[in-house]
mmCIF file of C-alpha atoms in Angstrom:
data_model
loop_
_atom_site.group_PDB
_atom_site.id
_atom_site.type_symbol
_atom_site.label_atom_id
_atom_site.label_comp_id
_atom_site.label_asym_id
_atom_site.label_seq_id
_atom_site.Cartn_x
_atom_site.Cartn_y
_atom_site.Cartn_z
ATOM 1 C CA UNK A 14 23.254 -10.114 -7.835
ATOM 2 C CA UNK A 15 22.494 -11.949 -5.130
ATOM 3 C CA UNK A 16 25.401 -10.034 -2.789
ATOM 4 C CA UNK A 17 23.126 -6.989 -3.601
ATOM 5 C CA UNK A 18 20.272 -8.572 -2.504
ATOM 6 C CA UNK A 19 21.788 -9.669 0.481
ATOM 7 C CA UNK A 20 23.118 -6.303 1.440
ATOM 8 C CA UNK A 21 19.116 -4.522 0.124
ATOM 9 C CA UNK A 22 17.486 -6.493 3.072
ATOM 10 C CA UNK A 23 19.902 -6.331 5.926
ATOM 11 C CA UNK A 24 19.616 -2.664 5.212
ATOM 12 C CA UNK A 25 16.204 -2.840 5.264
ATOM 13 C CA UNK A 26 16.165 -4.708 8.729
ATOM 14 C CA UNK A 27 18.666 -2.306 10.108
ATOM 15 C CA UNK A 28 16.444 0.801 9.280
ATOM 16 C CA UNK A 29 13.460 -1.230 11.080
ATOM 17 C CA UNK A 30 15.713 -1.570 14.327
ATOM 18 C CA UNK A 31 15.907 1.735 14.731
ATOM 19 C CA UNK A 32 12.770 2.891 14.969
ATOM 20 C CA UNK A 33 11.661 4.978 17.792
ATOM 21 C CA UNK A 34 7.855 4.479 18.866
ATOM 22 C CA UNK A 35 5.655 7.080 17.258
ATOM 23 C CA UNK A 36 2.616 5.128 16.915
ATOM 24 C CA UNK A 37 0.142 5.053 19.536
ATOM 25 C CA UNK A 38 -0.752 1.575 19.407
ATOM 26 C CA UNK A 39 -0.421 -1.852 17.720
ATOM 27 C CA UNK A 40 -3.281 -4.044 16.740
ATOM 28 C CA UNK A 41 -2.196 -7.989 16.183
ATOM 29 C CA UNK A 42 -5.243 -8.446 13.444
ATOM 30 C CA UNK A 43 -5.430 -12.012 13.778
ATOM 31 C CA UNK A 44 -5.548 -11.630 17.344
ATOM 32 C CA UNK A 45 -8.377 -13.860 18.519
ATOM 33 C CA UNK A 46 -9.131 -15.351 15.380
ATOM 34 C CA UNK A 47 -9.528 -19.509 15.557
ATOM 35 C CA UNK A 48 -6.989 -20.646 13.434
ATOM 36 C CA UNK A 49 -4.737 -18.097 12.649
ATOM 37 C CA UNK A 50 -2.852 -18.461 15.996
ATOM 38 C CA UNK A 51 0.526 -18.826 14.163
ATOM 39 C CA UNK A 52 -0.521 -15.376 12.159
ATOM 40 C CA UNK A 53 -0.861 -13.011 14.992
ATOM 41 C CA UNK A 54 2.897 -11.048 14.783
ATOM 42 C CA UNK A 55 3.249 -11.221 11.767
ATOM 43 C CA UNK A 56 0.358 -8.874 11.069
ATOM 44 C CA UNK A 57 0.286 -6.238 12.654
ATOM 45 C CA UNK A 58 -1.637 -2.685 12.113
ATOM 46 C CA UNK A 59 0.316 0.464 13.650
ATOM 47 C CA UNK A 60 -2.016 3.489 14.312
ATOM 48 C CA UNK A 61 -0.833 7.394 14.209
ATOM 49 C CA UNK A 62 -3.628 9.394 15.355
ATOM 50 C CA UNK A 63 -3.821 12.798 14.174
ATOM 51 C CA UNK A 64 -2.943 15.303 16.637
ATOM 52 C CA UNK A 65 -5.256 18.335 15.707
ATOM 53 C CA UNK A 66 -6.729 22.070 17.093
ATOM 54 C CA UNK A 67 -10.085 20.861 15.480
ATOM 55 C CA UNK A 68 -12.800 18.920 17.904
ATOM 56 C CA UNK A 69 -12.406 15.419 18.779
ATOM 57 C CA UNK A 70 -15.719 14.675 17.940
ATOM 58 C CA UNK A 71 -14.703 15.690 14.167
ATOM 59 C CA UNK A 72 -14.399 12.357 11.803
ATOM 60 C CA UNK A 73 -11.334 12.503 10.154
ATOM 61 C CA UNK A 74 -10.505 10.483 7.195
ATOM 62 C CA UNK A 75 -7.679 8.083 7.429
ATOM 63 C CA UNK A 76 -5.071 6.295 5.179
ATOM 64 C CA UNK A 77 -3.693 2.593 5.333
ATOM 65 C CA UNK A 78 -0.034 2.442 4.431
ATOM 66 C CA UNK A 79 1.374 -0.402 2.708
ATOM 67 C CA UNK A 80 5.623 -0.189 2.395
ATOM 68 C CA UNK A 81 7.244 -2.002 -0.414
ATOM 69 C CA UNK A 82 10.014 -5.181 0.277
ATOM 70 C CA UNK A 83 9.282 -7.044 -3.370
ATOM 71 C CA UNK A 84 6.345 -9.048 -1.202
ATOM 72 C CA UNK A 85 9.471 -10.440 0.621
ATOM 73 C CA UNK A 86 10.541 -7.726 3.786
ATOM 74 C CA UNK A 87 8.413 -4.438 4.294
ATOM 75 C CA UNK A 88 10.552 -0.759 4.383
ATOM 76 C CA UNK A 89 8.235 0.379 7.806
ATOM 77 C CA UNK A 90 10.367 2.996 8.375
ATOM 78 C CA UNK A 91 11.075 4.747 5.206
ATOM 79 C CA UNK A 92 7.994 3.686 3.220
ATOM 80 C CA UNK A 93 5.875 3.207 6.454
ATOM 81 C CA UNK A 94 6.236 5.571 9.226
ATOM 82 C CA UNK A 95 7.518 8.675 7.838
ATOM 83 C CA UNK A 96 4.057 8.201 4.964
ATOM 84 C CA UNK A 97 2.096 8.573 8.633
ATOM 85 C CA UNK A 98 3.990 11.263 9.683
ATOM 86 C CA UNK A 99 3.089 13.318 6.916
ATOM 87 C CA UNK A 100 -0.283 12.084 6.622
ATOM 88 C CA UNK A 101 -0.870 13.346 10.273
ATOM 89 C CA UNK A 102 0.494 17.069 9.429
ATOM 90 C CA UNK A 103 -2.326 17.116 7.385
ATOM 91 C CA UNK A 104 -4.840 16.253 9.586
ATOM 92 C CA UNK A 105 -5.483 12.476 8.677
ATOM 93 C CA UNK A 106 -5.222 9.508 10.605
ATOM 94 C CA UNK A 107 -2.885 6.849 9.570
ATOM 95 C CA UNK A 108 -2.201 3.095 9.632
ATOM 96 C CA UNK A 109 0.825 1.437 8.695
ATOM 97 C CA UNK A 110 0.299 -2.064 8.367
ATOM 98 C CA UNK A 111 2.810 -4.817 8.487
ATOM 99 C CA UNK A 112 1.514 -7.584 5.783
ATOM 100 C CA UNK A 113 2.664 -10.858 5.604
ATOM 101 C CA UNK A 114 5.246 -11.842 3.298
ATOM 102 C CA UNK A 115 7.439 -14.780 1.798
ATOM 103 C CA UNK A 116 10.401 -14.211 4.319
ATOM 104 C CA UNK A 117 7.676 -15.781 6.601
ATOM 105 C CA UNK A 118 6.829 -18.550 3.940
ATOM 106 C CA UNK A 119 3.831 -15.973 2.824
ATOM 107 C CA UNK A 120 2.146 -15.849 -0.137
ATOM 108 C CA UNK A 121 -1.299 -15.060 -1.693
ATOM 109 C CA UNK A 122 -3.976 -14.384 -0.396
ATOM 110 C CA UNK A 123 -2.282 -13.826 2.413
ATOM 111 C CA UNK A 124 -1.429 -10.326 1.638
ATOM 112 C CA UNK A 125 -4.748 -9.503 0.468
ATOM 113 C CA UNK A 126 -6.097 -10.684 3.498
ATOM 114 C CA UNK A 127 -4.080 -8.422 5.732
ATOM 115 C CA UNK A 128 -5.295 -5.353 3.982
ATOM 116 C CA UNK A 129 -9.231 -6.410 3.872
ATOM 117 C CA UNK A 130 -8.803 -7.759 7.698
ATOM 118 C CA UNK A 131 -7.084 -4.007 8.122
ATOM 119 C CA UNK A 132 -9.691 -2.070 6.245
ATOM 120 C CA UNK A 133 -12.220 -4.155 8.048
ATOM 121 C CA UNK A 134 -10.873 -3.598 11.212
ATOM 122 C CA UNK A 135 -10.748 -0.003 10.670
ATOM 123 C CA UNK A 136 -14.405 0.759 9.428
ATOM 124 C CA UNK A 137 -15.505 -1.287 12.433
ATOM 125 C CA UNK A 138 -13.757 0.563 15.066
ATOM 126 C CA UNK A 139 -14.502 3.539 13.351
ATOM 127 C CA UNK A 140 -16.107 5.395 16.497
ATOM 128 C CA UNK A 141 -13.221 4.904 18.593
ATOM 129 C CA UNK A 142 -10.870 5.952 16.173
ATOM 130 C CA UNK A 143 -12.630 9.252 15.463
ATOM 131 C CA UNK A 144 -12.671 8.283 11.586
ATOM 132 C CA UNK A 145 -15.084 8.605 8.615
ATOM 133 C CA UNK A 146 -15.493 5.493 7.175
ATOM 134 C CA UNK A 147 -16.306 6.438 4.044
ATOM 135 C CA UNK A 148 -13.255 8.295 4.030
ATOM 136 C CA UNK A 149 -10.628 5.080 4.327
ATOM 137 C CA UNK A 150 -8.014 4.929 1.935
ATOM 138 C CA UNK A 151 -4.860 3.092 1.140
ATOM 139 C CA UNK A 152 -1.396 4.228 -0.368
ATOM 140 C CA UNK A 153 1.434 1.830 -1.313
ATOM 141 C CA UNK A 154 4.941 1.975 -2.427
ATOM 142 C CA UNK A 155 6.282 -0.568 -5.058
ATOM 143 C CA UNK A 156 4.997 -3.948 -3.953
ATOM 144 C CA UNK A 157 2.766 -2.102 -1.894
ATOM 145 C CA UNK A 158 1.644 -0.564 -4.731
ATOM 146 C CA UNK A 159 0.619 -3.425 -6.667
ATOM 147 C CA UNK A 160 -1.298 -4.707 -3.079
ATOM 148 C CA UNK A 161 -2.759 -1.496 -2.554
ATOM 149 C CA UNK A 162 -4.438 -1.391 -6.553
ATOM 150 C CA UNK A 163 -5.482 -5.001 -5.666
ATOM 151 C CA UNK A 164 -7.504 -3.824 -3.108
ATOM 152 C CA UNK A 165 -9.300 -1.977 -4.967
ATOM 153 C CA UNK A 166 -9.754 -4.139 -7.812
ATOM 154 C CA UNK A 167 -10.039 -6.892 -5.768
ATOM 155 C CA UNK A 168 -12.389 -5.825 -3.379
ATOM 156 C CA UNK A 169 -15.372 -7.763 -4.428
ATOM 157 C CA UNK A 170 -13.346 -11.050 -3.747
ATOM 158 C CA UNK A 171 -13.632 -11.300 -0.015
ATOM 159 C CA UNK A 172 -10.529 -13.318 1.065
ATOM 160 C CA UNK A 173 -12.009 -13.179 4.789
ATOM 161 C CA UNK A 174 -14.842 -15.242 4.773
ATOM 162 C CA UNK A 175 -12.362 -18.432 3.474
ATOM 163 C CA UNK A 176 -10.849 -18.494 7.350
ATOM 164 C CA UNK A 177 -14.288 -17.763 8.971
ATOM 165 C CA UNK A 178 -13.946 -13.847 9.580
ATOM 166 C CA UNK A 179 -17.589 -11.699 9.083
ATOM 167 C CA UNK A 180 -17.688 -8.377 8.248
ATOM 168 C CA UNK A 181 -21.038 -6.262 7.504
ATOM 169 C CA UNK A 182 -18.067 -3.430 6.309
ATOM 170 C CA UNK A 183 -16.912 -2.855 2.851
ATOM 171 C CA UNK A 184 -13.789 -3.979 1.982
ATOM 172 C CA UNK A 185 -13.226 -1.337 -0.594
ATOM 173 C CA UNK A 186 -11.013 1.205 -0.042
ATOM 174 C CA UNK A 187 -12.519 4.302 -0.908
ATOM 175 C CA UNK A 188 -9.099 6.138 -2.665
ATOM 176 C CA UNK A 189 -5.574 4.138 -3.976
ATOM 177 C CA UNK A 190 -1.884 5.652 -3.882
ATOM 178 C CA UNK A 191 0.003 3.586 -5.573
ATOM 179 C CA UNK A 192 3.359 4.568 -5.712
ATOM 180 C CA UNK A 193 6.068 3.330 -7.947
ATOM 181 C CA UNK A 194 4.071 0.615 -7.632
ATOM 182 C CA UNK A 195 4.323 -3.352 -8.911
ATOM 183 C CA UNK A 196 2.043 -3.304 -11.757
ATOM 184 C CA UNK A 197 2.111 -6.527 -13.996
ATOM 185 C CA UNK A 198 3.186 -10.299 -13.726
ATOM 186 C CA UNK A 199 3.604 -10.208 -18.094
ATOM 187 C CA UNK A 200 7.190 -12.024 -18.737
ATOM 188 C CA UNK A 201 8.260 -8.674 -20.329
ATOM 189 C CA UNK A 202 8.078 -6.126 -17.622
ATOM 190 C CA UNK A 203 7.182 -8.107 -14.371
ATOM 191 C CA UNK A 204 9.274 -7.728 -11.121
ATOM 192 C CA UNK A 205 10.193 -11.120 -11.462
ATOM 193 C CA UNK A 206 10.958 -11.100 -7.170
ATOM 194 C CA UNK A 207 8.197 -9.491 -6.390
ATOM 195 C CA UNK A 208 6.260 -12.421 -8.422
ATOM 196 C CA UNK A 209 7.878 -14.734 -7.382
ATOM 197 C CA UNK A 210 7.106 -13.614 -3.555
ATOM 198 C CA UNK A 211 3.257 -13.110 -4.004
ATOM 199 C CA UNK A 212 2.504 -16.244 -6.267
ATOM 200 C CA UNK A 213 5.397 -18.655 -4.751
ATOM 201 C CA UNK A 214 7.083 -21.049 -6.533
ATOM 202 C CA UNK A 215 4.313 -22.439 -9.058
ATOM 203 C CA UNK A 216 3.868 -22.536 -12.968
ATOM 204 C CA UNK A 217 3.011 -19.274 -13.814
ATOM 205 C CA UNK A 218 0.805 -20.173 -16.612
ATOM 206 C CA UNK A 219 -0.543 -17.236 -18.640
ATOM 207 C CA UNK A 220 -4.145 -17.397 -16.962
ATOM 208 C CA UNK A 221 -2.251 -17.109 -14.067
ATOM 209 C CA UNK A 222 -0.259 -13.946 -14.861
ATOM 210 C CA UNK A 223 -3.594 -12.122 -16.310
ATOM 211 C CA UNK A 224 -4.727 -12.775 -13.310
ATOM 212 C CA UNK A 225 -2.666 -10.328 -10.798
ATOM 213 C CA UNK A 226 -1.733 -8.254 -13.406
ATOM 214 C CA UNK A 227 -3.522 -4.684 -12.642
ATOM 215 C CA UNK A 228 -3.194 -3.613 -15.898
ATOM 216 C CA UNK A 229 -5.622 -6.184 -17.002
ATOM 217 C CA UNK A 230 -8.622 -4.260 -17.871
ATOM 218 C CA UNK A 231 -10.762 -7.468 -17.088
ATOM 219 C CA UNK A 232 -9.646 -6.901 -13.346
ATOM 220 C CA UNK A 233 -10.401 -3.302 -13.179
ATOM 221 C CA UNK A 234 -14.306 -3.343 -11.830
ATOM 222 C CA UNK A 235 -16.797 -0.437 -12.697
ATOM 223 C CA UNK A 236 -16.536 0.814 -9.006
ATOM 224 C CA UNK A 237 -13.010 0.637 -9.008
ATOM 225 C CA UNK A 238 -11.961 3.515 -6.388
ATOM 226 C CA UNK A 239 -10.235 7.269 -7.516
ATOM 227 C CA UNK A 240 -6.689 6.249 -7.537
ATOM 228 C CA UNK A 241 -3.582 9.099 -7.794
ATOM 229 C CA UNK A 242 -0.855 7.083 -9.570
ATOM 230 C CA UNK A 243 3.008 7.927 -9.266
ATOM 231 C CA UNK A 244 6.425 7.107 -10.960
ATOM 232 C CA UNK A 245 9.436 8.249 -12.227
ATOM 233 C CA UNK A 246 11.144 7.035 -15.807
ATOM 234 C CA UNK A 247 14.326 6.159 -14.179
ATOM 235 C CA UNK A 248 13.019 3.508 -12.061
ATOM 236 C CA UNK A 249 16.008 1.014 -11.371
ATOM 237 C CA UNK A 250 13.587 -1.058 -9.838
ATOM 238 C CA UNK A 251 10.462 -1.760 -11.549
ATOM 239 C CA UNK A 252 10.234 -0.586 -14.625
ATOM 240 C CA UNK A 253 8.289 2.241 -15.338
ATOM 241 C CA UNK A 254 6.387 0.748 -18.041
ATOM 242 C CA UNK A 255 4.290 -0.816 -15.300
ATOM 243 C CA UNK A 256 2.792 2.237 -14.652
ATOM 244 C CA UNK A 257 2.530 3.411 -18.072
ATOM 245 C CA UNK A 258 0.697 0.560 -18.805
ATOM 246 C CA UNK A 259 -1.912 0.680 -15.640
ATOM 247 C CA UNK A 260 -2.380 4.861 -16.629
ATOM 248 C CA UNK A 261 -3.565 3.414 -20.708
ATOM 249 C CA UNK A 262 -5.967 0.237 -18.715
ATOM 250 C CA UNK A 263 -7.334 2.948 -16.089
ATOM 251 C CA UNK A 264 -7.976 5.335 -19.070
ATOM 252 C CA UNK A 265 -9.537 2.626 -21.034
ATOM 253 C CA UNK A 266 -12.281 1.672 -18.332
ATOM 254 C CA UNK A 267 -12.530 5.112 -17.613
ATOM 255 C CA UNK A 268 -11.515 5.023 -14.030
ATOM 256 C CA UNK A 269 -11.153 8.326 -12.295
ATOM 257 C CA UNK A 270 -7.314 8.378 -11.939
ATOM 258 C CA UNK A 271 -4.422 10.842 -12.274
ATOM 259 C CA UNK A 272 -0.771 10.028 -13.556
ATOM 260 C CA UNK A 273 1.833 11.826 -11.720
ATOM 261 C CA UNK A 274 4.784 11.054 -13.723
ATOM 262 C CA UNK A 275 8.703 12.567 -12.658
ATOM 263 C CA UNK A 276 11.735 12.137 -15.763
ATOM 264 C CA UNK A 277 13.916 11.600 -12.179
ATOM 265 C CA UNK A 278 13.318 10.350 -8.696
ATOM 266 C CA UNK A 279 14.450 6.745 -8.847
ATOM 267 C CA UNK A 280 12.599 3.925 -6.364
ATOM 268 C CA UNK A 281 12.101 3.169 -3.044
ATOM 269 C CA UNK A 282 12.201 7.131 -2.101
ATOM 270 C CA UNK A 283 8.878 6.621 0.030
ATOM 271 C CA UNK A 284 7.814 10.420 1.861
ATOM 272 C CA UNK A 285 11.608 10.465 3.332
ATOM 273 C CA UNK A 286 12.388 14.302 3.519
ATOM 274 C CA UNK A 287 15.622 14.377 2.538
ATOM 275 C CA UNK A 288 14.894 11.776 -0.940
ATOM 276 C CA UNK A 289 16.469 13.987 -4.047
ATOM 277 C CA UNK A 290 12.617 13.361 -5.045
ATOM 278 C CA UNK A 291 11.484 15.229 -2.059
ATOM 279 C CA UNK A 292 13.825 18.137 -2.327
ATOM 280 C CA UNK A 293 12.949 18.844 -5.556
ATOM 281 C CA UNK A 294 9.698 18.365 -6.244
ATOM 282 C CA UNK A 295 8.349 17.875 -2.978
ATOM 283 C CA UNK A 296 5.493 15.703 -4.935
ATOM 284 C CA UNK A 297 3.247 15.087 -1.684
ATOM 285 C CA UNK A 298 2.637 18.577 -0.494
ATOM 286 C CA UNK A 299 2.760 19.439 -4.913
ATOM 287 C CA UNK A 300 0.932 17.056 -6.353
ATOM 288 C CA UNK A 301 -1.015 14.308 -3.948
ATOM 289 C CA UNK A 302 -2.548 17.015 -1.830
ATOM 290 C CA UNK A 303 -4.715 18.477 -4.558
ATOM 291 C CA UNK A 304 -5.719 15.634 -5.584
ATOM 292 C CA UNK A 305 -6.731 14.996 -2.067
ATOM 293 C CA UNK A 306 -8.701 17.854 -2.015
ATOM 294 C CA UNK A 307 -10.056 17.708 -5.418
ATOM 295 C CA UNK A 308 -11.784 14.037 -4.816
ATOM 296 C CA UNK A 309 -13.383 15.505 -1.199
ATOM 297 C CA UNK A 310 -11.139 13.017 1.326
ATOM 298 C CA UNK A 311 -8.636 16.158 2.903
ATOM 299 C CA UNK A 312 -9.491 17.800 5.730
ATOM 300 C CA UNK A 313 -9.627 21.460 4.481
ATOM 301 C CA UNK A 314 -7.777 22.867 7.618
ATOM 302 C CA UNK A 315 -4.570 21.960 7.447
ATOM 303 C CA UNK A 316 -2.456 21.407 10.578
ATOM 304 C CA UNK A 317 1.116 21.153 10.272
ATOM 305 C CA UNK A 318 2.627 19.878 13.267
#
């Protein structure tokens, strides 16, 4: 087990190293920031503007991308980067942000304060950008998933104001993507690593898991955002029940939602064009686009690059 492990990250790392520059630019968050000197790279927001015929002066929505790595390593690259890519041929601009995580001794609310400080940061510099702020969502994949539905269940709990940052923007995103996504911290189906990585080594009393659970419908707030919800029943990873489970607690508080659900696909298959996933269902352009459309975030002229 843990010679699989071992070989999962390097593999992970080696995909990182690779990476050509296709972002435009890279925003240290905590740049500036008293006190979180010792933060600044190792959060870091990477922005893909939208290359488009329409005018400049045209607001575009915009997506913040959150890879999976169990809260311990982040997939930029296959979770991260090619998510942008795609979110750019269809005329949004996109964010890929690099959240803290354990293999930096990270833990919560760390993470959660990467992804306010990012959607902060983003509604702020909104003008320069050439976004809609009302139009800011986030998508996630696995771990990412779970951080991307705490965000919006979460959003109330401002994380910032603890290490003196002020916003007058909503931390709320205003759509969630998770994907495959880390649901629940329950003994039965948790991701025990991915637990393990976001709460640290503590006793994980039962308050504690109902906590970060998403499935908890005590966590899911009236105003929780739309959310478009994927996974496949042969998830190696985390079990699919996860998801199963956050579909019935969505349903239950009536939270606008849809459950994109595949018998095949696997984990960890991100927007990467050749994925079996991709090839055969092609679920971005099949099934996430409509729903982009139908909630009033996409850009109605498309522009494939």
């Amino acid at each position: 087990m843990k010679k699989n492990i071992f070989f999962l990250i390097l593999s992970f790392f080696l995909i990182n190293l690779s990476v050509s520059k296709e972002y435009e630019k890279k925003v240290y968050l905590w740049k500036d920031i008293k006190g979180m000197e010792t933060e600044i790279r190792d959060t870091i927001l990477y922005f893909f503007p939208c290359a488009s015929e329409n005018s400049s002066a045209q607001k575009k929505p915009c997506v913040i991308i959150c890879p999976g790595g169990s809260y311990h390593h982040l997939g930029l690259k296959s979770e991260g980067f090619s998510t942008a890519r795609w979110f750019n041929s269809i005329g949004m601009n996109a964010f890929v942000l690099q959240y803290r995580v354990a293999y930096n001794c990270h833990h919560y609310p760390q993470q959660l304060q990467d992804i306010q400080m990012a959607i902060a940061h983003v509604r702020e510099n909104a003008g320069s950008y050439g976004i809609d702020k009302d139009k800011v969502g986030a998508i996630g994949f696995s771990a990412g998933g779970h951080l991307v539905t705490m965000s919006g269940e979460f959003s109330a709990r401002n994380t910032l104001e603890a290490i003196g940052v002020h916003t007058e923007e909503s931390l709320r995103p205003n759509f969630v993507m998770p994907i495959y996504p880390v649901v629940s911290m329950q003994d039965d189906i948790a991701h025990r690593w991915s637990r393990r990585n976001l709460l640290g080594h503590r006793k994980y009393t039962q308050e504690l898991k109902d906590e970060f659970s998403m499935e908890n419908t005590d966590n899911i707030p009236d105003d929780m955002p739309p959310v478009f919800l994927l996974a496949c029943e042969d998830d190696p990873v985390v079990l699919y029940e996860n998801s199963v489970r956050l579909d019935k607690a969505f349903l239950q508080r009536g939270t606008e939602h849809i459950f994109v659900s595949y018998k095949e696909g696997g984990h960890g298959f991100g927007m990467m064009p050749k994925s079996k996933i991709m090839v055969n269902h092609h679920w971005n352009d099949e099934k996430l686009l409509p729903w982009l459309k139908k909630i009033g975030v996409f850009v109605q002229n498309r522009n494939i690059l």
